[in-house]
Amino acid sequence: MRYLQAFRDRGLVRAVAAAVRAEVQPARRYHLMEFCGGHTHAIARYGLAALLPENVRLIHGPGCPVCVLPIERIDGAIELARTPGVILCSYGDMLRVPGSGRTSLLKTRAAGGDVRMVYSALDAVALAAANPERQVVLFAIGFETTTPPTAVAVLQARAAGLRNFSVFCNHVLTPSAIQSILEAPAVRDLGTVPVDGFIGPAHVSAVIGCRPYEYFAEELQRPVVIAGFEPLDVLQAILMLVRQLNAGRAEVENEYSRAVTRTGNRRAQMLVAGVFELRRAFTWRGLGLVPYSALQLKESFADMDAERRFPLPSRPVPDHPACECGAILRGFKQPAECRLFATACTPDTPIGSCMVSPEGACAAHYAYGRFRALSETAP
Amino acid sequence: MMLRPSTFRRLVDLQDGRVEMAHGGGGRAMAQLIEELFVANFDNDLLRQGNDQACFPIASGRLAMTTDSFVISPLFFPGGDIGALAVNGTVNDLAMAGAEPLYLTAGFILEEGFPLRDLKRIVQSMARAAKAAGTAIVTGDTKVVERGKGDGVFINTAGLGRVPAGIDIAADRARPGDAVLVSGSIGDHGIAVLSQREGLRFESPVESDSAPLCGLVADMLAVAPDVRVLRDPTRGGLGATLNEIALRSAVGIELREEAIPVSPGVRAACDLLGLDPLYIANEGKLIAICPPETAAALLAAMRAHPLGREAAVIGAARADPHRFVEMETAYGGKRLVDWLAGEQLPRIC
């Protein structure tokens, strides 16, 4: 852990923050989107936004896998958990996310459903081996980071001949989401993208590499700097973006070179390519239908696809009409500009995707940043 | 209900035996278990009298009373077990009023089939903890539920303590300007239990901090009888407990992140699991709030006690109509330390 401490060094962080303040051009706007929930969390957790000058604004992107999952998929998981004989395995932060009718996996468990929190996809395979008389379903969610472990789980279950293991696949793809943000109709109408540059994902990029971002940088003329999750990483990436924008460059740069290469983790990519294929389209909470933005199990693994093994409801649940998550995720609005924020929509009663997980833009603002807005209006 | 030892022809098999429904049935088997396990270990005059209640003279002044139930899984974890926890938890709840513990009660709900060997370990641990805290378990109760209707063993303890004259400690007494102290590193108990429960292994194992705080509190009050608030940050950790104090005292609290002690093991585990040590449970730590002019003497007294060696002043109360708990991060940024929404769950990325 000493190694990590170096990336939290107080003096270095302050020095880099000072460099950002010194190098920004006062008349210029720097609207930077951190795509990834991990970055949103780090920015809030370490109070980094307070170290930046006024004209550097951080926009929290849609990179929280829990937040972007549409309600109908959560309903699907709840339905699975209610099915007699099924053990539903889920990652921790998915448990509290509300589905339709104010229910959730936690509440389903309280009502008798067998829901188990797992730390790894392989825990679900072990549960299947230990409970041959039960059906074990892995509620697989996440971006490119959690997809390879699901692939390993599928392959291990196949190798072990487990017939009672299946996957409810909700894995989604980062590049498709970024593209959807940049090419939204509102963006076209305005003729401008409200995002000047991107802080690129850390762990996701360790798997997919820097290359997938080269298209956005070049085609849309927006710089991308891939950054780690420590405070020094984030500020260094902001400094690199400021320098690119000042110099009129739009390139992919890699601040997180200790973990990310241009081509990424080939072995993980091969594993994923062997088990999954693209879905034609997938609904994202906040972004709507995004073409080719998610994965499903290949035909050769169809027998392990929970969507084929169990009859699952398919009732699309539209986002709340007053919810501004779509605009917030695209950088058009800030959490406090939504009239549901901190009134009807709170971390205890989330309405939109951005309030659902602590990493969501609104939840992070509610937990860590709200005091600013409230202090300004203090009696 | 007490019978003489000669009544039983053979001792209870505390090595290989298991809890049976008869152990809670009110008959001979129950009486024998009580005598050979509970009375033998909790040994004290009041308990030996074998009445349905313990009778004792009451002291003058103020008494403190509390109760707590313990349903922890796993029952044994690095640095402690459910028995020590059941005693320390109640002793600490008394100590947070400045009270010295006088007497404890213990109620057991045992699951049929539970190994008596484990029960013996738990009871011995409770006896040790009670002795260490200078108190005694003077009355108790045992019930047995059918297999599958409990989780091995549940324990309820209640405690009675005496508050020394001149001591007035309550959660609504913090005032703007008061110093906020913590007695040591935070998060150890929660991480120890979590890593044991989930089979997570770390290079340097984190141990629970479960300990009786009455001795530490007595030393603190000896030098600083004007301590205003004492709280042990158990469930919900430092973050939730400070919010509760802020709410009740109608003040804000400002913390300095750098001053809050967190052990390297807890920090590493929290980084790995995506948890925040501010919200992790403690079982042997306390928060103290005192007038600013008392803080130095109080800190010195805490550091002189074995359970307060790492004590630190971590912040101050201030006037704030929103009653926010805020923290200055190590980098000079600020964040709100909010109430936790539900229980803290590990983050996926």
XYZ file of C-alpha atoms in Angstrom:
728
model
C 0.000 0.000 0.000
C 2.989 2.294 0.369
C 3.091 2.367 -3.409
C -0.434 3.780 -3.461
C 0.383 6.381 -0.823
C 2.733 8.050 -3.304
C -0.310 8.844 -5.441
C -1.966 10.473 -2.433
C 1.021 12.602 -1.502
C -0.321 15.858 -0.188
C 2.527 18.023 -1.434
C 2.432 16.573 -4.937
C -1.343 16.874 -5.202
C -1.218 20.517 -4.124
C 1.663 21.226 -6.508
C -0.244 19.780 -9.468
C -3.385 21.676 -8.461
C -1.309 24.866 -8.350
C 0.022 24.087 -11.825
C -3.551 23.714 -13.126
C -4.494 27.088 -11.623
C -1.390 28.681 -13.123
C -1.866 27.288 -16.610
C -5.576 27.794 -17.289
C -6.373 30.747 -19.510
C -8.894 32.894 -17.615
C -11.140 33.563 -20.610
C -11.312 29.949 -21.657
C -13.809 27.281 -20.623
C -12.610 23.814 -19.587
C -15.568 21.449 -19.262
C -14.056 18.057 -18.582
C -16.053 14.863 -18.306
C -14.834 12.045 -16.133
C -16.638 9.123 -17.698
C -16.027 6.688 -14.912
C -17.837 6.405 -11.581
C -14.511 5.595 -9.933
C -13.247 9.048 -10.871
C -16.450 10.714 -9.712
C -16.012 8.976 -6.383
C -12.340 9.997 -6.056
C -13.124 13.628 -6.916
C -15.840 13.749 -4.270
C -14.036 11.639 -1.681
C -10.887 13.783 -1.755
C -12.644 17.098 -2.354
C -10.643 17.700 -5.545
C -13.103 20.038 -7.264
C -12.404 22.641 -4.568
C -8.761 22.770 -5.675
C -9.616 23.738 -9.255
C -10.132 27.212 -10.711
C -13.692 28.386 -11.521
C -13.498 27.795 -15.247
C -12.479 24.151 -14.916
C -15.767 22.312 -14.470
C -15.993 18.563 -13.977
C -18.950 16.806 -15.564
C -19.813 13.418 -14.136
C -20.412 10.915 -16.930
C -22.497 7.754 -17.134
C -19.734 5.370 -16.076
C -21.488 3.852 -13.091
C -22.692 0.387 -14.090
C -25.257 0.252 -11.317
C -26.770 3.602 -12.256
C -27.189 3.028 -15.974
C -29.005 -0.280 -15.674
C -32.636 0.262 -16.694
C -35.391 -0.617 -14.236
C -36.711 -3.452 -16.396
C -33.396 -5.304 -15.987
C -33.561 -4.856 -12.203
C -37.143 -6.145 -12.354
C -35.762 -9.133 -14.242
C -33.238 -9.865 -11.490
C -35.929 -9.498 -8.835
C -38.155 -11.896 -10.779
C -35.273 -14.397 -10.871
C -34.699 -14.014 -7.136
C -38.386 -14.744 -6.518
C -38.308 -17.895 -8.652
C -38.478 -20.989 -6.400
C -35.207 -22.934 -6.380
C -33.114 -20.014 -7.653
C -30.131 -18.484 -5.843
C -29.450 -15.061 -7.314
C -25.874 -13.803 -6.938
C -25.270 -10.072 -7.123
C -22.529 -7.571 -6.452
C -23.113 -5.522 -3.302
C -24.064 -2.114 -4.653
C -26.772 -3.601 -6.907
C -28.764 -4.892 -3.939
C -30.338 -1.627 -2.888
C -31.190 -0.282 -6.340
C -34.957 0.095 -6.606
C -36.920 -1.651 -9.329
C -40.576 -1.013 -10.167
C -42.986 -0.543 -7.294
C -40.392 0.407 -4.676
C -38.953 -3.063 -4.463
C -35.277 -4.062 -4.595
C -33.132 -7.157 -4.267
C -32.647 -6.399 -0.551
C -36.404 -6.214 -0.044
C -36.863 -9.339 -2.150
C -34.412 -11.139 0.114
C -36.324 -9.964 3.173
C -39.488 -11.370 1.576
C -37.895 -14.807 1.223
C -35.970 -14.639 -2.067
C -32.515 -16.225 -1.964
C -30.191 -13.341 -2.880
C -26.484 -13.674 -2.116
C -23.943 -10.870 -2.225
C -20.771 -12.009 -3.997
C -17.403 -10.314 -4.354
C -16.412 -12.258 -7.469
C -18.188 -14.006 -10.339
C -16.349 -17.166 -9.321
C -18.131 -17.145 -5.936
C -21.315 -17.811 -7.917
C -19.719 -20.804 -9.663
C -18.638 -22.178 -6.275
C -22.212 -21.745 -4.995
C -23.538 -23.667 -7.998
C -21.097 -26.516 -7.320
C -22.085 -26.588 -3.652
C -25.839 -26.497 -4.337
C -26.469 -28.961 -7.193
C -30.211 -29.078 -6.443
C -30.584 -25.276 -6.870
C -30.363 -23.002 -9.910
C -27.621 -20.396 -9.409
C -27.889 -17.224 -11.490
C -25.146 -14.589 -11.639
C -26.589 -11.086 -12.046
C -23.666 -9.955 -14.214
C -23.277 -6.197 -14.509
C -20.505 -3.775 -15.272
C -18.303 -2.314 -17.961
C -15.267 -3.959 -19.540
C -13.670 -4.398 -16.108
C -16.126 -6.982 -14.799
C -16.787 -8.697 -18.131
C -13.633 -10.892 -18.259
C -14.332 -12.363 -14.793
C -17.850 -13.276 -15.955
C -16.300 -14.958 -19.012
C -13.997 -16.945 -16.722
C -16.983 -17.969 -14.582
C -18.879 -19.186 -17.654
C -15.877 -21.169 -18.898
C -15.218 -22.683 -15.461
C -18.854 -23.682 -15.046
C -18.776 -25.293 -18.491
C -15.511 -27.123 -17.711
C -16.941 -28.386 -14.421
C -20.087 -29.570 -16.205
C -22.328 -27.456 -13.960
C -25.823 -27.540 -15.400
C -27.328 -25.361 -12.681
C -25.280 -22.207 -13.385
C -26.427 -19.383 -15.631
C -25.717 -15.711 -16.239
C -28.190 -12.816 -16.443
C -25.933 -10.728 -18.663
C -26.015 -6.927 -18.406
C -22.468 -6.101 -19.396
C -22.175 -2.777 -21.210
C -19.521 -1.087 -23.338
C -17.738 2.177 -22.610
C -16.935 3.412 -26.134
C -20.575 3.087 -27.267
C -21.727 5.181 -24.321
C -19.184 7.924 -25.000
C -20.266 7.975 -28.609
C -23.902 8.259 -27.563
C -23.070 11.253 -25.369
C -21.176 13.021 -28.124
C -23.701 12.342 -30.847
C -26.911 13.081 -28.952
C -29.581 15.036 -30.876
C -29.260 17.925 -28.409
C -25.565 18.064 -29.173
C -26.302 18.234 -32.887
C -28.993 20.899 -32.386
C -26.677 23.101 -30.391
C -23.919 22.488 -32.874
C -21.582 22.097 -29.993
C -20.557 19.430 -27.561
C -20.666 20.802 -24.032
C -17.705 18.601 -23.156
C -14.237 19.951 -23.994
C -12.244 16.909 -22.968
C -12.461 13.493 -21.307
C -10.764 11.915 -18.339
C -10.611 8.353 -19.638
C -11.484 5.313 -17.491
C -8.784 3.605 -15.415
C -9.654 -0.057 -14.962
C -11.721 -0.247 -18.130
C -8.744 1.016 -20.122
C -6.460 -1.548 -18.493
C -8.620 -4.104 -20.318
C -9.435 -2.374 -23.625
C -6.316 -0.189 -23.946
C -6.036 3.407 -25.212
C -6.786 2.643 -28.817
C -10.605 2.686 -28.693
C -10.513 6.365 -27.711
C -8.429 7.466 -30.677
C -11.552 7.727 -32.833
C -13.239 10.266 -30.510
C -10.108 12.312 -30.103
C -9.559 12.583 -33.816
C -13.097 12.567 -35.244
C -14.679 14.862 -32.655
C -11.544 16.833 -31.808
C -11.780 16.193 -28.080
C -8.673 15.313 -26.036
C -8.789 12.182 -23.862
C -6.424 11.514 -20.947
C -6.662 8.094 -19.355
C -6.181 8.407 -15.591
C -5.863 6.231 -12.501
C -8.231 6.538 -9.524
C -5.898 8.183 -7.021
C -6.102 11.925 -6.356
C -2.741 12.636 -7.959
C -3.790 10.685 -11.070
C -6.956 12.723 -11.447
C -5.281 16.110 -11.038
C -2.383 15.164 -13.305
C -4.913 14.138 -15.983
C -6.723 17.465 -15.585
C -3.416 19.286 -16.028
C -2.670 17.257 -19.162
C -6.123 18.074 -20.575
C -5.657 21.785 -19.826
C -2.336 21.720 -21.642
C -3.823 19.947 -24.679
C -6.708 22.407 -24.874
C -4.366 25.384 -24.494
C -2.199 24.044 -27.305
C -5.201 23.194 -29.508
C -4.370 19.499 -29.459
C -6.888 16.646 -29.318
C -4.964 13.476 -28.609
C -5.259 10.361 -26.490
C -2.724 10.550 -23.691
C -2.121 7.995 -20.980
C -1.530 9.225 -17.439
C -2.198 5.718 -16.063
C 0.763 4.124 -17.829
C 1.478 1.934 -14.807
C -1.557 -0.165 -15.744
C -2.743 0.787 -19.239
C -1.141 0.080 -22.620
C -2.267 1.077 -26.091
C -3.612 -2.390 -26.877
C -4.820 -3.348 -23.391
C -5.054 -6.798 -21.887
C -5.192 -9.112 -24.915
C -5.829 -12.211 -22.856
C -8.884 -10.641 -21.221
C -10.110 -9.411 -24.613
C -9.791 -12.931 -26.047
C -11.731 -14.391 -23.117
C -14.553 -11.908 -23.662
C -14.575 -12.453 -27.436
C -14.838 -16.196 -26.856
C -17.898 -16.005 -24.627
C -19.845 -12.856 -25.550
C -21.242 -11.168 -28.646
C -22.729 -7.697 -29.237
C -26.379 -7.014 -28.532
C -28.062 -5.100 -31.307
C -29.232 -2.462 -28.822
C -29.504 -1.991 -25.085
C -31.444 0.527 -23.027
C -29.397 2.712 -20.682
C -31.061 4.476 -17.807
C -30.646 8.162 -18.631
C -29.334 7.682 -22.177
C -32.132 5.575 -23.649
C -31.625 3.003 -26.396
C -27.960 2.855 -27.458
C -27.086 0.652 -30.446
C -24.455 -2.059 -30.007
C -23.719 -0.950 -26.462
C -24.003 -4.202 -24.529
C -23.037 -7.864 -24.616
C -24.905 -11.147 -24.501
C -23.738 -14.748 -24.312
C -22.788 -16.310 -27.638
C -25.004 -18.976 -29.172
C -22.543 -21.662 -28.078
C -23.190 -20.684 -24.454
C -26.948 -20.207 -24.883
C -27.636 -22.948 -22.335
C -26.055 -20.728 -19.655
C -28.064 -17.650 -20.608
C -30.554 -16.943 -17.830
C -32.718 -14.981 -20.278
C -33.256 -18.181 -22.230
C -33.447 -20.521 -19.254
C -36.087 -18.560 -17.336
C -39.184 -16.740 -18.565
C -38.320 -13.107 -17.758
C -40.726 -10.202 -17.993
C -39.971 -7.573 -20.582
C -41.919 -4.526 -19.493
C -40.003 -1.388 -20.407
C -40.141 1.164 -17.596
C -39.695 4.752 -18.818
C -37.551 7.183 -16.827
C -39.416 9.721 -14.662
C -40.491 12.636 -16.902
C -39.028 15.314 -14.622
C -35.742 13.460 -14.181
C -32.809 15.306 -15.746
C -30.357 12.407 -15.668
C -29.994 12.345 -19.448
C -29.023 16.015 -19.536
C -26.747 15.638 -16.518
C -24.972 12.629 -17.989
C -24.383 14.572 -21.206
C -23.080 17.643 -19.442
C -26.008 19.971 -20.241
C -27.170 20.275 -16.662
C -25.841 20.012 -13.120
C -27.514 17.903 -10.413
C -28.814 20.962 -8.540
C -30.609 22.133 -11.703
C -32.960 19.151 -11.566
C -36.111 19.951 -9.634
C -36.247 16.425 -8.214
C -32.732 16.717 -6.767
C -32.672 16.497 -2.974
C -36.460 16.868 -2.890
C -38.217 13.793 -4.265
C -34.950 12.196 -5.358
C -32.465 11.375 -2.577
C -30.050 8.491 -1.954
C -32.734 6.860 0.215
C -35.407 7.273 -2.477
C -33.554 7.507 -5.793
C -35.635 8.302 -8.868
C -32.993 8.713 -11.559
C -29.890 6.774 -12.439
C -27.513 9.444 -11.121
C -28.809 9.113 -7.555
C -28.792 5.332 -7.436
C -25.233 4.402 -6.503
C -22.832 6.488 -4.404
C -20.835 6.891 -7.614
C -23.673 8.464 -9.521
C -23.280 12.180 -10.255
C -26.273 13.241 -8.173
C -25.528 10.914 -5.253
C -21.934 12.130 -5.145
C -23.127 15.729 -5.202
C -25.731 14.969 -2.538
C -23.213 13.258 -0.243
C -20.175 15.428 -0.759
C -20.971 18.636 -2.572
C -24.432 19.679 -1.423
C -23.067 21.633 1.529
C -21.707 24.247 -0.816
C -25.026 24.991 -2.427
C -26.790 24.921 0.941
C -24.178 27.076 2.653
C -24.762 29.715 0.016
C -28.460 29.786 0.833
C -27.955 29.422 4.575
C -30.165 31.641 6.707
C -34.140 -23.340 40.086
C -30.620 -24.201 41.290
C -29.882 -27.767 42.195
C -26.951 -29.169 44.080
C -24.151 -30.787 42.050
C -24.800 -34.153 43.625
C -28.179 -34.204 41.866
C -26.513 -34.968 38.522
C -24.855 -38.311 37.994
C -22.776 -37.304 35.007
C -21.324 -33.901 33.999
C -22.618 -32.135 30.893
C -20.381 -33.075 27.953
C -18.988 -29.631 27.190
C -16.435 -31.131 24.823
C -18.509 -33.048 22.276
C -22.094 -32.430 23.381
C -24.606 -30.240 21.577
C -27.448 -27.991 22.602
C -30.678 -29.990 22.876
C -34.243 -28.767 23.214
C -34.143 -30.090 26.789
C -31.475 -27.506 27.659
C -34.161 -24.881 27.467
C -37.015 -27.021 28.722
C -36.988 -25.948 32.367
C -36.075 -29.407 33.631
C -33.062 -31.150 34.946
C -30.946 -30.754 31.772
C -31.416 -26.999 31.829
C -30.576 -26.702 35.491
C -27.454 -28.760 34.963
C -26.279 -26.642 32.009
C -26.870 -23.464 33.981
C -24.944 -24.747 36.928
C -22.016 -26.413 35.195
C -21.514 -23.872 32.449
C -22.983 -20.488 33.313
C -22.717 -20.366 37.113
C -19.340 -22.089 37.058
C -17.909 -19.462 34.748
C -19.782 -16.296 35.724
C -19.242 -17.265 39.357
C -20.416 -14.592 41.828
C -22.452 -14.458 45.020
C -25.607 -13.011 43.499
C -25.733 -15.578 40.710
C -24.953 -18.447 43.074
C -28.074 -17.652 45.081
C -29.958 -19.024 42.112
C -33.014 -16.796 42.344
C -35.108 -15.671 39.420
C -33.643 -12.237 40.006
C -30.592 -10.708 41.662
C -31.254 -8.475 44.667
C -28.822 -5.827 45.792
C -28.839 -2.500 47.650
C -28.909 0.582 45.415
C -26.377 3.355 45.532
C -27.375 6.960 45.965
C -27.114 9.312 43.000
C -27.852 8.461 39.354
C -28.008 5.001 37.857
C -27.504 4.207 34.171
C -29.285 1.279 32.519
C -28.908 -0.187 29.047
C -29.524 -3.300 26.953
C -28.142 -4.667 23.726
C -28.624 -7.828 21.643
C -25.849 -9.578 19.762
C -26.546 -11.577 16.619
C -23.133 -11.393 14.992
C -21.955 -13.835 12.347
C -19.335 -15.269 12.504
C -19.403 -15.984 16.244
C -15.615 -16.044 16.447
C -13.472 -13.499 14.623
C -9.911 -12.152 14.844
C -9.569 -10.271 18.113
C -12.821 -11.389 19.722
C -16.055 -13.355 19.758
C -19.765 -12.800 20.397
C -19.254 -13.342 24.149
C -16.654 -10.636 24.697
C -18.644 -8.374 22.407
C -21.876 -8.912 24.377
C -20.180 -7.878 27.617
C -18.045 -5.048 26.225
C -20.906 -3.611 24.183
C -23.140 -3.176 27.224
C -20.281 -2.078 29.487
C -19.407 0.566 26.893
C -22.988 1.788 26.579
C -22.904 2.404 30.351
C -19.459 3.990 30.169
C -20.698 6.508 27.575
C -22.742 8.104 30.372
C -19.596 8.158 32.496
C -21.063 5.274 34.522
C -19.000 2.563 36.146
C -20.636 -0.810 35.454
C -22.194 -2.500 38.511
C -24.110 -5.538 37.268
C -24.899 -7.261 33.985
C -27.573 -9.738 32.910
C -27.189 -12.269 30.121
C -29.953 -13.881 28.051
C -29.054 -16.685 25.659
C -31.096 -17.923 22.715
C -29.422 -21.148 21.628
C -30.097 -23.106 18.457
C -30.655 -26.816 18.856
C -27.512 -28.661 17.771
C -25.098 -25.859 18.648
C -21.826 -27.399 19.907
C -21.477 -27.049 23.675
C -17.736 -26.695 23.174
C -18.344 -23.419 21.317
C -20.857 -22.299 23.921
C -18.257 -22.952 26.600
C -15.722 -20.815 24.735
C -18.251 -18.008 24.472
C -19.252 -18.209 28.156
C -15.604 -18.256 29.275
C -14.937 -15.250 27.079
C -17.880 -13.404 28.663
C -16.593 -14.227 32.135
C -13.142 -12.897 31.260
C -14.581 -9.732 29.730
C -16.824 -9.089 32.755
C -13.887 -9.531 35.089
C -11.716 -7.221 33.004
C -14.439 -4.574 33.164
C -14.775 -5.001 36.948
C -18.385 -6.142 36.751
C -20.333 -9.382 37.113
C -23.161 -11.199 35.354
C -25.642 -11.613 38.179
C -28.714 -13.100 36.531
C -29.536 -14.717 33.234
C -31.851 -16.729 31.053
C -31.529 -19.563 28.567
C -33.891 -20.506 25.765
C -33.433 -23.103 23.050
C -35.015 -22.806 19.583
C -35.357 -25.629 17.049
C -32.572 -26.226 14.584
C -32.860 -23.756 11.708
C -34.679 -21.144 13.776
C -31.590 -19.399 15.133
C -28.044 -18.726 14.031
C -26.114 -20.751 16.614
C -26.416 -18.363 19.497
C -27.948 -14.949 20.117
C -27.062 -13.106 23.307
C -28.794 -10.229 25.019
C -27.092 -8.389 27.830
C -28.404 -5.594 30.015
C -26.334 -3.526 32.378
C -26.721 -1.278 35.370
C -24.103 1.317 36.212
C -23.522 4.141 38.674
C -22.877 7.659 37.401
C -20.410 9.504 39.684
C -21.641 12.740 41.213
C -20.973 15.851 39.134
C -20.833 14.023 35.812
C -23.344 15.094 33.160
C -22.699 13.507 29.793
C -25.270 13.451 26.984
C -25.409 13.609 23.188
C -27.154 17.014 23.207
C -24.451 18.849 25.165
C -21.879 19.665 22.436
C -21.397 23.451 21.975
C -19.744 25.424 19.177
C -16.000 25.552 19.787
C -15.846 22.220 21.649
C -13.020 19.849 20.741
C -13.830 16.457 19.190
C -11.519 13.579 20.141
C -11.357 9.914 19.190
C -9.612 7.302 21.345
C -7.814 5.442 18.559
C -7.842 4.012 15.026
C -11.254 3.498 13.445
C -12.817 0.651 11.471
C -10.905 -2.285 12.940
C -13.881 -4.264 14.256
C -15.982 -4.006 11.100
C -13.131 -4.992 8.806
C -12.092 -7.906 11.075
C -15.626 -9.317 11.039
C -16.170 -8.666 7.332
C -12.909 -10.335 6.300
C -13.686 -13.355 8.480
C -17.262 -13.600 7.224
C -16.382 -13.329 3.553
C -13.155 -15.341 3.733
C -11.067 -12.370 2.622
C -7.382 -12.664 3.446
C -5.079 -9.700 3.955
C -1.318 -9.724 4.459
C -1.563 -8.296 7.961
C -4.806 -9.541 9.509
C -7.005 -6.832 11.000
C -8.187 -7.616 14.547
C -11.365 -6.432 16.229
C -10.824 -3.675 18.777
C -13.516 -5.102 21.116
C -12.639 -3.843 24.612
C -14.309 -2.441 27.756
C -13.952 1.332 27.816
C -15.002 1.941 31.444
C -11.394 2.113 32.682
C -10.426 4.615 30.023
C -13.516 6.706 30.765
C -12.751 6.712 34.500
C -9.246 8.013 33.794
C -10.652 10.647 31.451
C -13.242 11.911 33.923
C -10.602 12.120 36.642
C -8.864 14.919 34.727
C -11.807 16.275 32.734
C -15.106 15.953 34.634
C -16.564 18.545 32.272
C -16.572 16.158 29.261
C -19.861 16.924 27.519
C -20.434 14.023 25.114
C -19.163 10.446 24.996
C -20.230 7.981 22.323
C -18.846 4.674 21.102
C -19.069 4.653 17.302
C -20.390 1.126 16.775
C -22.751 0.457 13.839
C -22.480 3.224 11.252
C -19.013 4.134 12.539
C -17.608 7.559 13.225
C -19.648 9.169 10.426
C -23.076 8.098 11.666
C -22.275 8.737 15.342
C -21.010 12.267 14.704
C -24.125 13.039 12.665
C -26.262 11.851 15.569
C -24.372 14.115 17.977
C -24.589 17.075 15.579
C -28.335 16.549 15.220
C -29.021 16.272 18.948
C -26.695 19.099 19.978
C -27.828 21.357 17.089
C -24.245 22.087 16.033
C -22.071 21.436 12.988
C -18.890 19.401 13.285
C -15.762 20.024 11.260
C -13.212 17.209 11.009
C -9.675 17.118 9.717
C -9.134 13.953 7.691
C -5.421 13.847 8.424
C -6.006 13.730 12.160
C -8.293 10.676 12.087
C -6.289 7.542 12.887
C -6.832 4.617 10.487
C -4.585 1.558 10.594
C -2.805 0.574 7.359
C -4.647 -2.765 7.281
C -8.085 -1.146 7.533
C -7.148 1.437 4.921
C -5.961 -1.260 2.516
C -9.075 -3.386 3.035
C -11.339 -0.371 2.518
C -9.506 0.590 -0.679
C -9.887 -2.937 -1.994
C -13.576 -3.262 -1.157
C -14.623 0.296 -1.901
C -15.670 1.024 1.689
C -15.177 4.195 3.700
C -13.528 3.669 7.121
C -15.626 6.546 8.472
C -18.688 4.301 8.341
C -17.140 1.059 9.616
C -18.105 -0.264 13.065
C -15.877 -0.059 16.141
C -16.285 -1.934 19.437
C -13.495 -0.488 21.559
C -13.283 3.176 20.598
C -15.006 6.280 21.820
C -15.663 9.811 20.661
C -15.287 12.499 23.318
C -16.428 16.106 23.050
C -15.203 18.599 25.628
C -14.718 22.345 26.073
C -11.662 23.541 24.115
C -9.722 24.490 27.236
C -9.970 20.910 28.567
C -8.860 19.196 25.358
C -5.114 19.042 26.057
C -5.479 17.474 29.496
C -8.119 15.054 28.241
C -5.942 13.987 25.310
C -2.991 13.389 27.640
C -5.133 11.263 29.969
C -6.448 9.213 27.051
C -2.979 8.615 25.633
C -1.748 7.457 29.052
C -4.318 4.620 29.018
C -3.553 1.435 27.016
C -6.871 1.747 25.114
C -6.246 5.386 24.198
C -2.632 5.387 23.071
C -3.564 6.568 19.575
C -6.108 9.133 20.758
C -6.289 12.332 18.723
C -8.154 15.608 18.474
C -9.915 15.169 15.115
C -11.960 18.334 14.830
C -14.296 20.768 16.519
C -17.970 21.553 16.873
C -19.156 24.821 15.338
C -22.316 26.797 14.881
C -24.189 25.514 11.816
C -27.961 25.659 11.317
C -27.709 22.693 8.905
C -25.978 20.534 11.541
C -23.587 19.243 8.912
C -20.578 17.083 9.635
C -17.884 18.287 7.243
C -14.354 17.163 6.696
C -11.342 19.001 5.397
C -9.581 16.438 3.230
C -5.826 15.955 3.315
C -5.592 18.132 0.187
C -7.422 21.119 1.528
C -10.675 20.199 -0.217
C -13.908 19.762 1.718
C -16.523 17.052 1.796
C -19.713 16.411 3.660
C -19.687 13.361 5.954
C -23.343 12.544 5.488
C -25.666 10.047 7.084
C -25.262 6.691 5.434
C -28.100 5.674 3.110
C -28.937 2.159 4.298
C -26.010 -0.104 5.074
C -22.649 0.390 3.412
C -22.190 -2.018 0.495
C -18.986 -2.765 -1.408
C -18.646 -0.862 -4.691
C -18.261 -2.713 -7.932
C -15.463 -0.601 -9.430
